[in-house]
Amino acid sequence: MSNYHIKNLEEYFQVYRKSVRDPETFWEEIAEENFLWRKPWDRVLEHDLTQPAVRWFQGAQLNITENCIDRHLYARGSKTALLFEPNDPSEEPQHITYKQLHERVCKFANVLKEQGVKKGDRVCIYLPMIPELAIALLACARIGAIHSVVFAGFSSTALATRINDCDCSIVVTSDGGYRGAKTIDLKGIVDEALEHCKGVTTVLVVKRIHSEINMHKGRDIWLQPLLDEASSVCPAELMEAEDPLFILYTSGSTGKPKGMVHTTAGYMVYTAYTFKNVFQYREDDVYWCTADIGWITGHSYIVYGPLANGATTVLFEGVPSYPDWSRFWAVVEKHKVNQFYTAPTAIRALAKERLDFSENHDLSSLKILGTVGEPINEEAWHWYNDNIGKKQCPIVDTWWQTETGGIMISPIPYATPTIPTFATLPLPGIQPALMDEEGNTLHGNSVSGRLCIGFPWPAMARTIWGDHQRYKDTYFSTFKGYYFTGDGALRDTTGYYRITGRVDDVIIVSGHNLGTAPIEDAINEHPAVAESAIVGFPHEIKGNALYGFVILKETGEQRDPANLRKEINQIITEHIGPIAKLDKIQFTEGLPKTRSGKIMRRILRKIACGETDQLGDTSTLLNPEVVDAIIKDVL
Ligand code: 7RM
């Protein structure tokens, strides 16, 4: 039996029990057998979750790029590492082999060095989904610089805040980016941001869209000529296990974004291990995660996890709707994708469109389907299972967070039987606990509460950049000795977990705790409904009542709204009970979403409460225009 690769349910339980009984031996064996270390560790784990102070593999030295690239050169030198699929389907894809990746990372690393970047320096990366993005991350890691990727959909203000928070002196960007039929002026956004970032001395610019841009003299430099001159020999910097690898910002419900700090050894071991098991990656598979590298999903499951396993990982520049809604399936067919990992919001958008977009493509290469980012509703799960997986592909509903670094609760394909809307069981090494509001651990099955983790895991964030106190207050103070996720969950009769959403999404109606997700699931079962979001608003008698924002499918738009409202409440009554019926139902064209596709309930809540003058920060919205449309029709 190998700890590293679980193949059936019995093995899962054996491995899981071992990982809880003796976590140090469990992770030590995985670390020893599967990675390249320059110096072994003195201690596997030192921890105190009340501080919190957590150190994995203390004393070890390594470089993550040697694990992601160099060690594959002998056996996999000519295997494709990065498979770049451009925005425009008529542009040739690029197959970047491990050998080529090695050379490009080394050259890029040497350019960074020539520009004065040293171990421990922060490098801001603001790039579209092109190979240089993945290469830039790895080039930083090669020389021990800390990368801080800012998603290229963020505004100049958001970019400036992030650059200043961790004092970056260098920014890597491009002249622009393609996004469907549009181009995005990334360099212009950087120029605006840098008016507020006095510490930035250098901007390296990748040429992608060949647009006319302003090159600020003495500050901005085209990258390609520097790469052409750079040496392709760059010894990997020796890193301590707990040296920071990257900072990634995540927005909280209040205050400025939090710069989550991830460190080297634990992050590497955990993302590699979870990638292997959750996606059951085999040597010749082609793996595709549609996330942007600007999010944690892209860091862990486009770049580090797959490359640490010597995988072929697809890097897709485009969007699901361009040139039309068949694009994902055209790419799956073209590259014979075996594992496909996307977000529920994308699945729901695709499910709204005509079926022949997927039917016209050969999807028979697919073995495993994944979802991440928010609870997947039952209807979307079935659509994915029936039309994409043809009922032959296990669906891994993976629950995790920027803060957790890697997947925490997820089925393991062929081992864990799946049930729609359940993330199922904790991965080995993960010790979830459910708490009631008073901080009591809820034991046994058939309970629901706040989801916490009771023991350190290797990829957990170690701090918030520059503000350890905030890290402690946000995650380790609500429940002493536990990491608090901010999510609610239930554990069913068999021990499976269902993530019910952020605990701030729980609405108490007449003393009943109602999660928004199950109600939305019920509504979405209605054949005329495409998507929905529920929020609470104050009610004289019930305390709170429910307000539903509902997007209709084309077929629903011709129907009588009064009848539709009745039918929707009927479905809710059938699925959950009359207690969950909606007091108000507003039909709308769209829902306010974050750039990573999550519904911004905070805004809907304000609208439902009539507080439209206090919407707060809407700058991170993907589609701010829908907010005005919703306000106009508010009930
Ligand atoms: C990976 C990522 C984290 C929040 C998390 C949850 C929600 C993510 C699922 C999910 C239900 C899932 N990182 N979430 N995955 N909820 N089921 N499978 O998304 O930092 O951007 O977001 O996303 O609320 O706390 S994140």
XYZ file of C-alpha atoms and ligand atoms in Angstrom:
661
model
C 0.000 0.000 0.000
C 1.303 3.407 -0.898
C 0.205 6.406 1.132
C 0.785 8.599 -1.865
C -1.812 7.153 -4.185
C -5.169 5.977 -2.841
C -7.116 3.623 -5.080
C -10.199 2.437 -3.211
C -12.452 3.258 -0.268
C -10.925 0.776 2.140
C -7.496 2.162 1.414
C -8.824 5.670 1.954
C -10.103 4.796 5.427
C -6.855 3.023 6.329
C -4.756 5.929 5.149
C -7.085 8.441 6.795
C -6.928 6.712 10.176
C -3.169 6.567 10.005
C -2.985 10.264 9.084
C -4.969 11.176 12.198
C -3.325 8.733 14.594
C 0.172 9.723 13.599
C 0.187 12.797 11.354
C 3.938 13.258 11.541
C 4.818 9.801 10.290
C 2.119 10.050 7.653
C 3.412 13.305 6.152
C 7.038 12.365 6.689
C 6.669 9.252 4.543
C 4.938 11.175 1.781
C 7.574 13.913 1.886
C 10.472 11.447 1.915
C 9.264 9.228 -0.912
C 8.029 11.759 -3.432
C 10.188 14.876 -3.443
C 13.700 16.139 -3.894
C 15.237 17.598 -0.739
C 18.626 19.298 -0.542
C 18.744 18.810 3.208
C 16.380 16.702 5.315
C 14.218 18.179 8.101
C 14.995 18.110 11.800
C 11.337 18.039 12.857
C 8.269 17.162 10.772
C 5.903 19.454 12.678
C 5.973 22.076 15.390
C 2.636 23.665 16.150
C 0.533 25.752 18.453
C -2.796 26.690 16.882
C -3.575 29.285 19.551
C -0.762 31.617 18.425
C -0.925 30.341 15.668
C 2.600 29.080 15.077
C 2.970 26.204 12.640
C 6.172 24.890 11.108
C 6.352 21.895 8.790
C 9.622 20.158 7.854
C 11.650 22.617 9.939
C 15.348 22.491 9.017
C 14.792 21.087 5.530
C 16.169 22.836 2.462
C 14.771 22.590 -1.041
C 13.672 24.510 -4.074
C 10.137 23.955 -5.345
C 11.185 24.506 -8.984
C 13.651 21.620 -8.785
C 10.671 19.518 -7.735
C 8.364 20.944 -10.392
C 10.861 20.979 -13.261
C 14.484 19.793 -12.898
C 13.780 16.373 -11.483
C 11.474 15.559 -14.404
C 14.060 16.427 -17.045
C 15.568 12.980 -17.299
C 12.376 10.963 -17.738
C 10.009 13.647 -19.018
C 12.211 16.204 -20.752
C 10.231 16.046 -23.980
C 6.837 15.655 -22.310
C 4.523 18.677 -22.500
C 4.453 20.501 -19.190
C 2.366 23.534 -20.154
C -0.164 23.230 -22.937
C -1.131 26.772 -23.885
C -4.506 27.203 -25.604
C -4.848 30.810 -26.839
C -7.974 32.968 -26.664
C -8.344 32.848 -30.434
C -8.996 29.245 -31.506
C -7.245 29.847 -34.832
C -3.978 30.728 -33.085
C -1.745 27.651 -32.700
C -1.609 26.078 -29.233
C 1.868 25.862 -27.685
C 3.269 22.660 -26.244
C 5.973 23.704 -23.782
C 7.997 20.674 -22.752
C 9.633 20.227 -19.359
C 12.980 20.920 -20.999
C 11.723 24.140 -22.588
C 10.020 25.156 -19.371
C 13.312 24.693 -17.541
C 15.104 26.931 -19.980
C 12.432 29.626 -19.959
C 12.179 29.682 -16.164
C 15.963 29.898 -15.794
C 16.217 32.753 -18.288
C 13.367 34.647 -16.647
C 14.953 34.078 -13.228
C 18.229 35.517 -14.499
C 16.409 38.583 -15.836
C 14.834 39.131 -12.415
C 18.273 38.840 -10.819
C 19.763 41.345 -13.263
C 16.996 43.739 -12.300
C 18.168 43.476 -8.708
C 15.550 41.054 -7.366
C 16.858 39.094 -4.388
C 15.688 36.270 -2.174
C 12.795 37.469 -0.033
C 11.879 40.419 -2.303
C 8.247 40.685 -3.393
C 7.441 40.635 -7.094
C 3.999 41.716 -8.257
C 2.719 39.779 -11.264
C -0.192 41.277 -13.205
C -0.506 39.197 -16.360
C -3.196 37.558 -18.468
C -3.369 33.760 -18.811
C -0.317 33.326 -21.042
C 2.687 31.028 -20.515
C 4.762 33.922 -19.116
C 2.390 34.011 -16.131
C 3.213 30.469 -15.008
C 6.853 31.015 -15.935
C 7.001 34.225 -13.872
C 5.779 32.403 -10.754
C 8.366 29.698 -11.204
C 11.136 32.209 -11.980
C 10.440 33.947 -8.663
C 10.464 30.637 -6.832
C 13.728 29.701 -8.558
C 15.562 32.621 -6.928
C 13.584 32.724 -3.690
C 11.634 35.878 -4.495
C 8.070 35.973 -3.150
C 5.469 36.303 -5.880
C 2.289 38.257 -5.376
C -0.018 37.586 -8.308
C -2.853 40.042 -8.775
C -5.669 38.743 -10.982
C -5.593 40.730 -14.237
C -9.285 41.573 -13.916
C -8.659 43.768 -10.885
C -8.809 47.549 -11.194
C -5.872 49.945 -10.812
C -6.973 50.841 -7.269
C -7.108 47.206 -6.216
C -3.711 46.621 -7.853
C -2.139 49.637 -6.122
C -3.414 48.524 -2.695
C -1.882 45.104 -3.202
C 1.445 46.418 -4.520
C 1.799 48.776 -1.558
C 0.679 46.331 1.102
C 3.674 44.076 0.529
C 6.109 46.712 -0.820
C 6.767 45.321 -4.279
C 9.500 47.184 -6.124
C 8.963 45.368 -9.411
C 5.847 44.583 -11.456
C 5.611 42.079 -14.303
C 2.797 42.878 -16.736
C 1.957 42.854 -20.455
C 0.950 45.370 -23.083
C -2.550 43.958 -22.788
C -4.600 40.814 -22.779
C -7.241 39.099 -24.874
C -10.546 38.175 -23.302
C -13.045 36.791 -25.795
C -13.728 39.468 -28.408
C -12.279 42.202 -26.169
C -8.785 43.336 -25.356
C -7.790 44.620 -21.947
C -5.325 47.448 -21.516
C -3.284 45.974 -18.690
C -0.338 48.316 -19.096
C -2.649 51.331 -18.856
C -4.068 49.960 -15.601
C -0.552 49.414 -14.234
C 0.423 52.991 -15.194
C -2.591 54.312 -13.272
C -1.869 52.130 -10.255
C 1.782 53.146 -10.143
C 0.850 56.782 -9.655
C 0.092 55.611 -6.130
C 3.006 53.182 -5.733
C 6.151 55.153 -5.197
C 8.193 52.060 -4.311
C 8.027 50.480 -7.775
C 11.219 51.094 -9.738
C 10.887 48.523 -12.516
C 8.106 47.267 -14.769
C 8.835 44.310 -17.038
C 6.455 44.220 -19.994
C 5.520 41.108 -21.962
C 4.348 41.717 -25.511
C 1.050 39.949 -26.114
C -1.445 42.076 -28.060
C 1.023 44.395 -29.858
C -0.865 47.514 -28.822
C 0.540 51.030 -28.640
C 1.490 51.578 -25.032
C 3.326 54.197 -23.073
C 6.775 53.024 -21.904
C 7.814 55.078 -18.893
C 11.494 55.917 -19.360
C 13.834 54.476 -16.765
C 11.062 52.306 -15.338
C 9.440 50.171 -18.045
C 11.401 47.541 -19.989
C 10.274 45.086 -22.663
C 10.900 41.594 -21.345
C 11.718 39.715 -24.545
C 15.046 41.419 -25.414
C 16.232 40.767 -21.833
C 15.230 37.100 -22.106
C 17.044 36.792 -25.426
C 20.268 37.938 -23.777
C 19.841 36.015 -20.516
C 21.721 32.839 -19.656
C 19.677 29.672 -19.448
C 21.721 28.467 -16.501
C 20.290 29.449 -13.154
C 21.061 27.340 -10.103
C 18.059 27.039 -7.801
C 18.268 29.076 -4.601
C 18.355 26.914 -1.490
C 15.202 27.679 0.463
C 14.331 26.875 4.041
C 11.137 24.837 4.414
C 9.304 27.758 6.003
C 10.560 30.512 3.679
C 7.591 32.270 2.089
C 6.820 31.083 -1.445
C 4.053 33.536 -2.265
C 1.511 36.041 -1.042
C -2.009 35.925 -2.430
C -4.650 38.456 -1.476
C -8.153 37.445 -0.518
C -10.914 39.852 0.363
C -12.589 39.530 3.713
C -16.061 40.768 4.618
C -14.461 43.875 6.151
C -11.275 45.871 5.832
C -8.505 45.780 3.289
C -7.598 42.570 1.457
C -5.603 40.027 3.424
C -2.240 38.968 2.022
C -2.207 35.266 2.791
C 1.355 33.977 3.128
C 2.149 30.454 1.939
C 5.490 28.811 2.632
C 7.599 26.417 0.618
C 7.858 22.806 1.770
C 4.436 22.157 3.268
C 2.653 23.844 0.386
C 4.588 21.773 -2.144
C 3.961 18.460 -0.406
C 0.271 19.111 0.140
C -0.658 20.488 -3.290
C 1.227 17.654 -5.002
C -0.374 14.980 -2.829
C -3.898 16.318 -3.216
C -3.511 16.825 -6.967
C -2.449 13.217 -7.416
C -5.289 11.785 -5.383
C -8.207 14.058 -6.199
C -7.564 13.958 -9.937
C -6.070 10.439 -10.076
C -3.495 11.749 -12.494
C -1.790 9.068 -14.668
C 1.389 9.596 -16.679
C -0.061 10.391 -20.099
C -3.117 12.304 -18.947
C -3.904 15.838 -20.032
C -5.278 17.845 -17.130
C -7.209 21.113 -17.458
C -8.236 23.524 -14.726
C -10.132 26.503 -16.165
C -9.387 28.845 -13.247
C -7.138 31.870 -13.642
C -3.670 31.649 -12.109
C -4.613 34.892 -10.351
C -6.629 32.784 -7.878
C -5.401 30.156 -5.447
C -6.979 27.435 -7.611
C -4.630 28.392 -10.422
C -1.558 28.595 -8.179
C -2.145 25.176 -6.622
C -3.865 23.254 -9.405
C -2.619 24.749 -12.656
C 0.980 25.372 -11.666
C 2.468 23.795 -8.548
C 0.409 20.638 -7.909
C 0.385 19.369 -11.507
C 4.022 20.227 -12.257
C 5.224 18.619 -9.022
C 3.651 15.422 -10.410
C 5.204 15.803 -13.854
C 1.778 16.379 -15.381
C 0.650 18.054 -18.594
C -1.402 21.051 -17.482
C -3.506 23.155 -19.856
C -3.277 26.922 -19.612
C -6.330 28.483 -21.272
C -6.319 32.163 -22.154
C -9.947 32.458 -23.228
C -13.458 32.458 -21.840
C -16.208 29.792 -22.072
C -18.404 31.927 -24.364
C -15.910 32.806 -27.093
C -16.202 32.339 -30.058
C -19.339 30.629 -28.730
C -20.476 28.498 -25.792
C -18.912 25.361 -27.262
C -15.356 26.536 -26.527
C -14.675 24.402 -23.422
C -15.843 21.284 -25.225
C -13.891 22.132 -28.372
C -10.743 22.402 -26.236
C -11.506 19.141 -24.428
C -11.855 17.406 -27.793
C -8.805 19.064 -29.361
C -6.389 18.227 -26.545
C -8.115 15.028 -25.387
C -8.457 16.368 -21.877
C -8.741 13.666 -19.200
C -9.408 15.695 -16.050
C -11.511 18.844 -16.227
C -11.841 21.202 -13.238
C -14.134 24.255 -13.258
C -16.528 26.342 -11.147
C -20.280 25.900 -10.541
C -20.936 29.384 -11.917
C -19.437 28.318 -15.254
C -21.464 25.113 -15.232
C -24.694 27.010 -14.605
C -23.897 29.480 -17.376
C -23.198 26.590 -19.771
C -26.332 24.747 -18.722
C -28.406 27.782 -19.722
C -27.207 27.456 -23.312
C -28.184 24.994 -26.040
C -27.196 21.374 -25.516
C -25.699 20.919 -28.967
C -22.730 23.061 -27.884
C -21.499 20.037 -25.966
C -23.211 17.360 -28.045
C -21.240 18.339 -31.152
C -17.923 17.487 -29.498
C -16.194 14.249 -28.640
C -15.853 14.292 -24.859
C -14.884 10.633 -24.541
C -11.385 11.444 -23.266
C -12.839 12.793 -20.010
C -12.313 10.629 -16.936
C -12.819 12.972 -13.991
C -14.781 16.198 -13.558
C -14.163 18.658 -10.760
C -15.842 21.708 -9.284
C -14.653 24.356 -6.861
C -15.476 27.797 -5.558
C -18.979 27.620 -4.144
C -21.616 25.040 -3.324
C -22.734 23.295 -6.514
C -26.501 23.068 -6.717
C -28.133 19.778 -7.501
C -29.430 20.762 -10.919
C -26.027 21.962 -12.110
C -24.412 18.807 -10.721
C -26.786 16.615 -12.746
C -26.329 18.671 -15.882
C -22.548 18.265 -15.545
C -22.824 14.570 -14.757
C -25.317 13.766 -17.546
C -24.151 15.965 -20.415
C -20.416 16.280 -19.868
C -19.492 13.167 -17.897
C -22.168 11.013 -19.633
C -22.614 9.457 -16.184
C -19.170 7.842 -16.574
C -16.990 10.402 -14.803
C -16.804 10.809 -11.040
C -17.435 14.432 -10.046
C -15.100 15.762 -7.384
C -16.773 18.595 -5.482
C -13.658 20.034 -3.870
C -13.994 22.312 -0.858
C -11.068 24.516 0.135
C -9.946 28.137 0.454
C -7.139 30.557 -0.378
C -6.135 30.150 3.261
C -5.983 26.349 3.139
C -3.623 26.300 0.135
C -5.020 23.016 -1.156
C -8.154 20.878 -1.373
C -9.442 19.859 2.077
C -12.723 17.996 1.632
C -13.336 16.082 -1.578
C -14.209 12.705 -2.949
C -11.341 10.567 -4.190
C -12.447 9.199 -7.563
C -13.206 5.461 -7.662
C -12.876 5.351 -3.856
C -15.504 7.735 -2.481
C -19.085 7.304 -3.734
C -20.341 10.764 -4.702
C -23.647 12.419 -3.805
C -24.672 15.700 -5.445
C -24.003 18.787 -3.273
C -21.728 16.860 -0.888
C -17.990 17.500 -0.824
C -18.017 14.150 1.015
C -14.981 13.249 3.164
C -11.864 14.993 4.467
C -8.653 14.202 2.642
C -6.021 12.358 4.664
C -4.426 14.655 7.229
C -7.478 16.911 7.497
C -9.386 16.876 10.784
C -12.658 18.791 10.383
C -14.861 19.657 13.334
C -18.314 21.220 13.508
C -19.034 23.744 16.262
C -22.171 25.271 17.644
C -22.345 29.007 18.318
C -21.135 28.592 21.903
C -17.988 26.837 20.717
C -18.947 23.279 21.640
C -17.734 20.576 19.310
C -20.672 18.747 17.782
C -19.922 15.048 17.930
C -21.474 12.258 15.920
C -23.339 12.391 12.663
C -26.429 14.292 11.483
C -25.238 17.603 12.882
C -24.607 20.993 11.373
C -22.523 23.894 12.549
C -19.494 26.003 11.813
C -16.747 24.255 9.981
C -13.367 24.268 11.728
C -10.142 22.327 11.323
C -8.630 20.941 14.495
C -5.087 20.082 13.449
C -2.478 21.732 11.211
C -2.030 20.555 7.626
C 1.061 21.267 5.533
C -0.403 23.855 3.111
C -2.167 26.088 5.611
C -1.343 29.791 5.330
C 1.106 30.796 8.040
C 0.125 34.419 8.507
C -1.320 37.542 6.901
C 1.496 39.623 5.432
C 2.387 42.338 7.913
C -0.463 41.574 10.320
C -0.153 38.379 12.325
C -2.634 39.704 14.883
C -5.320 39.939 12.206
C -4.539 36.376 11.147
C -5.044 35.226 14.708
C -8.203 37.301 15.233
C -9.842 36.253 11.978
C -9.173 32.532 11.985
C -7.980 31.326 15.398
C -9.888 33.307 18.005
C -13.520 32.300 17.480
C -12.833 28.690 18.510
C -9.727 28.218 20.657
C -7.259 25.745 19.220
C -9.096 25.500 15.905
C -8.847 27.109 12.500
C -12.269 28.624 11.726
C -13.137 28.514 8.034
C -16.052 30.960 8.037
C -18.200 28.313 6.352
C -21.120 26.371 7.656
C -21.435 22.647 7.003
C -23.490 19.648 7.883
C -22.317 16.112 8.478
C -24.923 13.610 7.366
C -25.745 10.184 8.749
C -22.769 8.592 7.008
C -20.219 11.246 7.947
C -20.276 13.041 4.607
C -19.836 16.808 4.666
C -22.012 19.223 2.799
C -20.749 22.781 2.756
C -23.780 25.018 3.158
C -22.076 28.334 2.436
C -20.511 31.161 4.376
C -21.967 31.351 7.831
C -22.932 34.891 7.132
C -25.235 33.402 4.476
C -27.240 31.555 7.062
C -30.602 33.184 7.583
C -32.638 32.616 10.713
C -36.336 32.659 9.892
C -38.724 32.241 12.806
C -35.927 30.651 14.764
C -35.042 28.155 12.043
C -31.535 28.151 10.605
C -31.889 28.201 6.847
C -28.872 27.851 4.588
C -29.214 29.722 1.351
C -27.785 26.900 -0.755
C -30.490 24.244 -0.233
C -33.235 26.781 -0.971
C -31.471 27.915 -4.116
C -31.073 24.263 -5.103
C -34.787 23.746 -4.775
C -35.645 26.826 -6.826
C -33.167 25.884 -9.509
C -35.044 22.625 -10.003
C -37.852 24.618 -11.582
C -37.567 24.133 -15.348
C -37.900 27.862 -16.059
C -35.178 28.930 -13.597
C -31.551 29.413 -14.599
C -30.020 30.708 -11.380
C -31.074 32.203 -8.082
C -29.799 33.854 -4.932
C -31.541 34.154 -1.585
C -30.939 36.754 1.079
C -32.698 37.689 4.290
C -34.462 40.933 5.138
C -35.967 42.048 8.450
C -39.526 40.894 9.148
C -41.755 41.992 12.037
C -42.850 38.550 13.047
C -40.352 36.069 11.716
C -37.264 38.084 12.530
C -36.051 37.557 9.005
C -37.873 36.741 5.820
C -36.491 35.513 2.534
C -35.984 37.531 -0.621
C -35.180 35.631 -3.820
C -33.472 37.048 -6.874
C -34.208 34.728 -9.771
C -32.805 34.589 -13.294
C -35.143 32.886 -15.735
C -34.243 30.766 -18.717
C -35.462 31.971 -22.077
C -38.477 29.665 -21.815
C -39.442 31.193 -18.486
C -39.427 34.742 -19.693
C -42.717 34.285 -21.549
C -44.518 32.908 -18.494
C -46.883 34.700 -16.139
C -44.757 35.978 -13.214
C -47.493 35.469 -10.626
C -47.808 31.797 -11.573
C -44.073 31.354 -11.583
C -43.812 32.797 -8.070
C -46.427 30.331 -6.870
C -44.658 27.397 -8.480
C -41.304 28.408 -7.045
C -42.704 28.517 -3.526
C -44.406 25.208 -4.176
C -41.067 23.603 -5.050
C -39.444 25.068 -1.944
C -42.279 23.732 0.175
C -41.762 20.303 -1.341
C -37.987 20.285 -0.921
C -37.489 22.030 2.402
C -40.814 22.972 3.912
C -43.154 25.946 4.047
C -40.808 27.669 6.481
C -38.385 28.294 3.624
C -40.948 29.929 1.327
C -39.915 33.269 -0.106
C -41.752 36.421 0.866
C -40.497 38.259 -2.185
C -39.366 37.006 -5.567
C -37.757 39.397 -7.989
C -36.981 38.268 -11.525
C -33.739 39.737 -12.796
C -31.396 39.499 -15.776
C -28.242 38.942 -13.737
C -26.728 38.650 -10.274
C -23.794 40.676 -8.945
C -20.728 38.436 -9.100
C -17.146 38.729 -7.997
C -14.505 38.274 -10.614
C -14.026 34.711 -9.447
C -17.713 33.989 -10.048
C -19.126 34.113 -6.524
C -22.461 35.796 -5.977
C -21.990 38.916 -3.845
C -24.835 38.391 -1.416
C -23.735 41.355 0.665
C -25.007 43.637 -2.098
C -28.252 41.741 -2.636
C -28.848 41.850 1.111
C -28.520 45.634 1.131
C -30.896 45.905 -1.803
C -33.438 43.606 -0.168
C -33.237 45.671 3.017
C -33.830 48.890 1.077
C -30.365 50.184 1.952
C -29.332 50.894 -1.606
C -27.379 53.962 -0.495
C -25.003 51.753 1.526
C -23.856 49.199 -0.995
C -20.221 49.541 0.116
C -17.343 48.669 -2.158
C -18.613 47.409 -5.512
C -15.241 47.796 -7.251
C -14.472 44.094 -7.204
C -17.677 43.236 -9.078
C -17.450 41.681 -12.500
C -20.751 43.200 -13.607
C -21.527 46.391 -11.644
C -24.204 47.322 -14.198
C -26.600 44.606 -13.000
C -26.769 46.283 -9.605
C -28.552 49.329 -11.041
C -30.921 47.120 -13.010
C -31.831 45.174 -9.868
C -32.355 48.341 -7.808
C -34.664 49.732 -10.489
C -37.032 46.750 -10.184
C -36.760 46.179 -6.453
C -39.993 44.917 -4.857
C -10.734 27.487 -3.730
C -11.497 28.753 -3.442
C -13.204 30.030 -0.484
C -14.688 29.909 -0.192
C -14.985 28.878 0.866
C -16.412 28.479 0.517
C -16.439 28.537 -0.983
C -15.068 26.813 -2.239
C -16.454 25.130 -2.313
C -17.063 26.187 -1.597
C -18.949 24.877 -1.252
C -17.192 23.909 -2.480
N -10.881 29.619 -2.601
N -16.185 27.207 -1.581
N -15.226 25.556 -2.696
N -18.297 26.053 -1.069
N -18.420 23.842 -1.932
N -16.698 22.860 -3.170
O -12.583 28.931 -3.935
O -10.680 31.580 -1.083
O -11.625 31.913 -3.300
O -12.959 30.855 -1.622
O -15.391 29.436 -1.360
O -17.316 29.425 1.028
O -14.853 29.440 2.151
S -11.500 31.049 -2.152
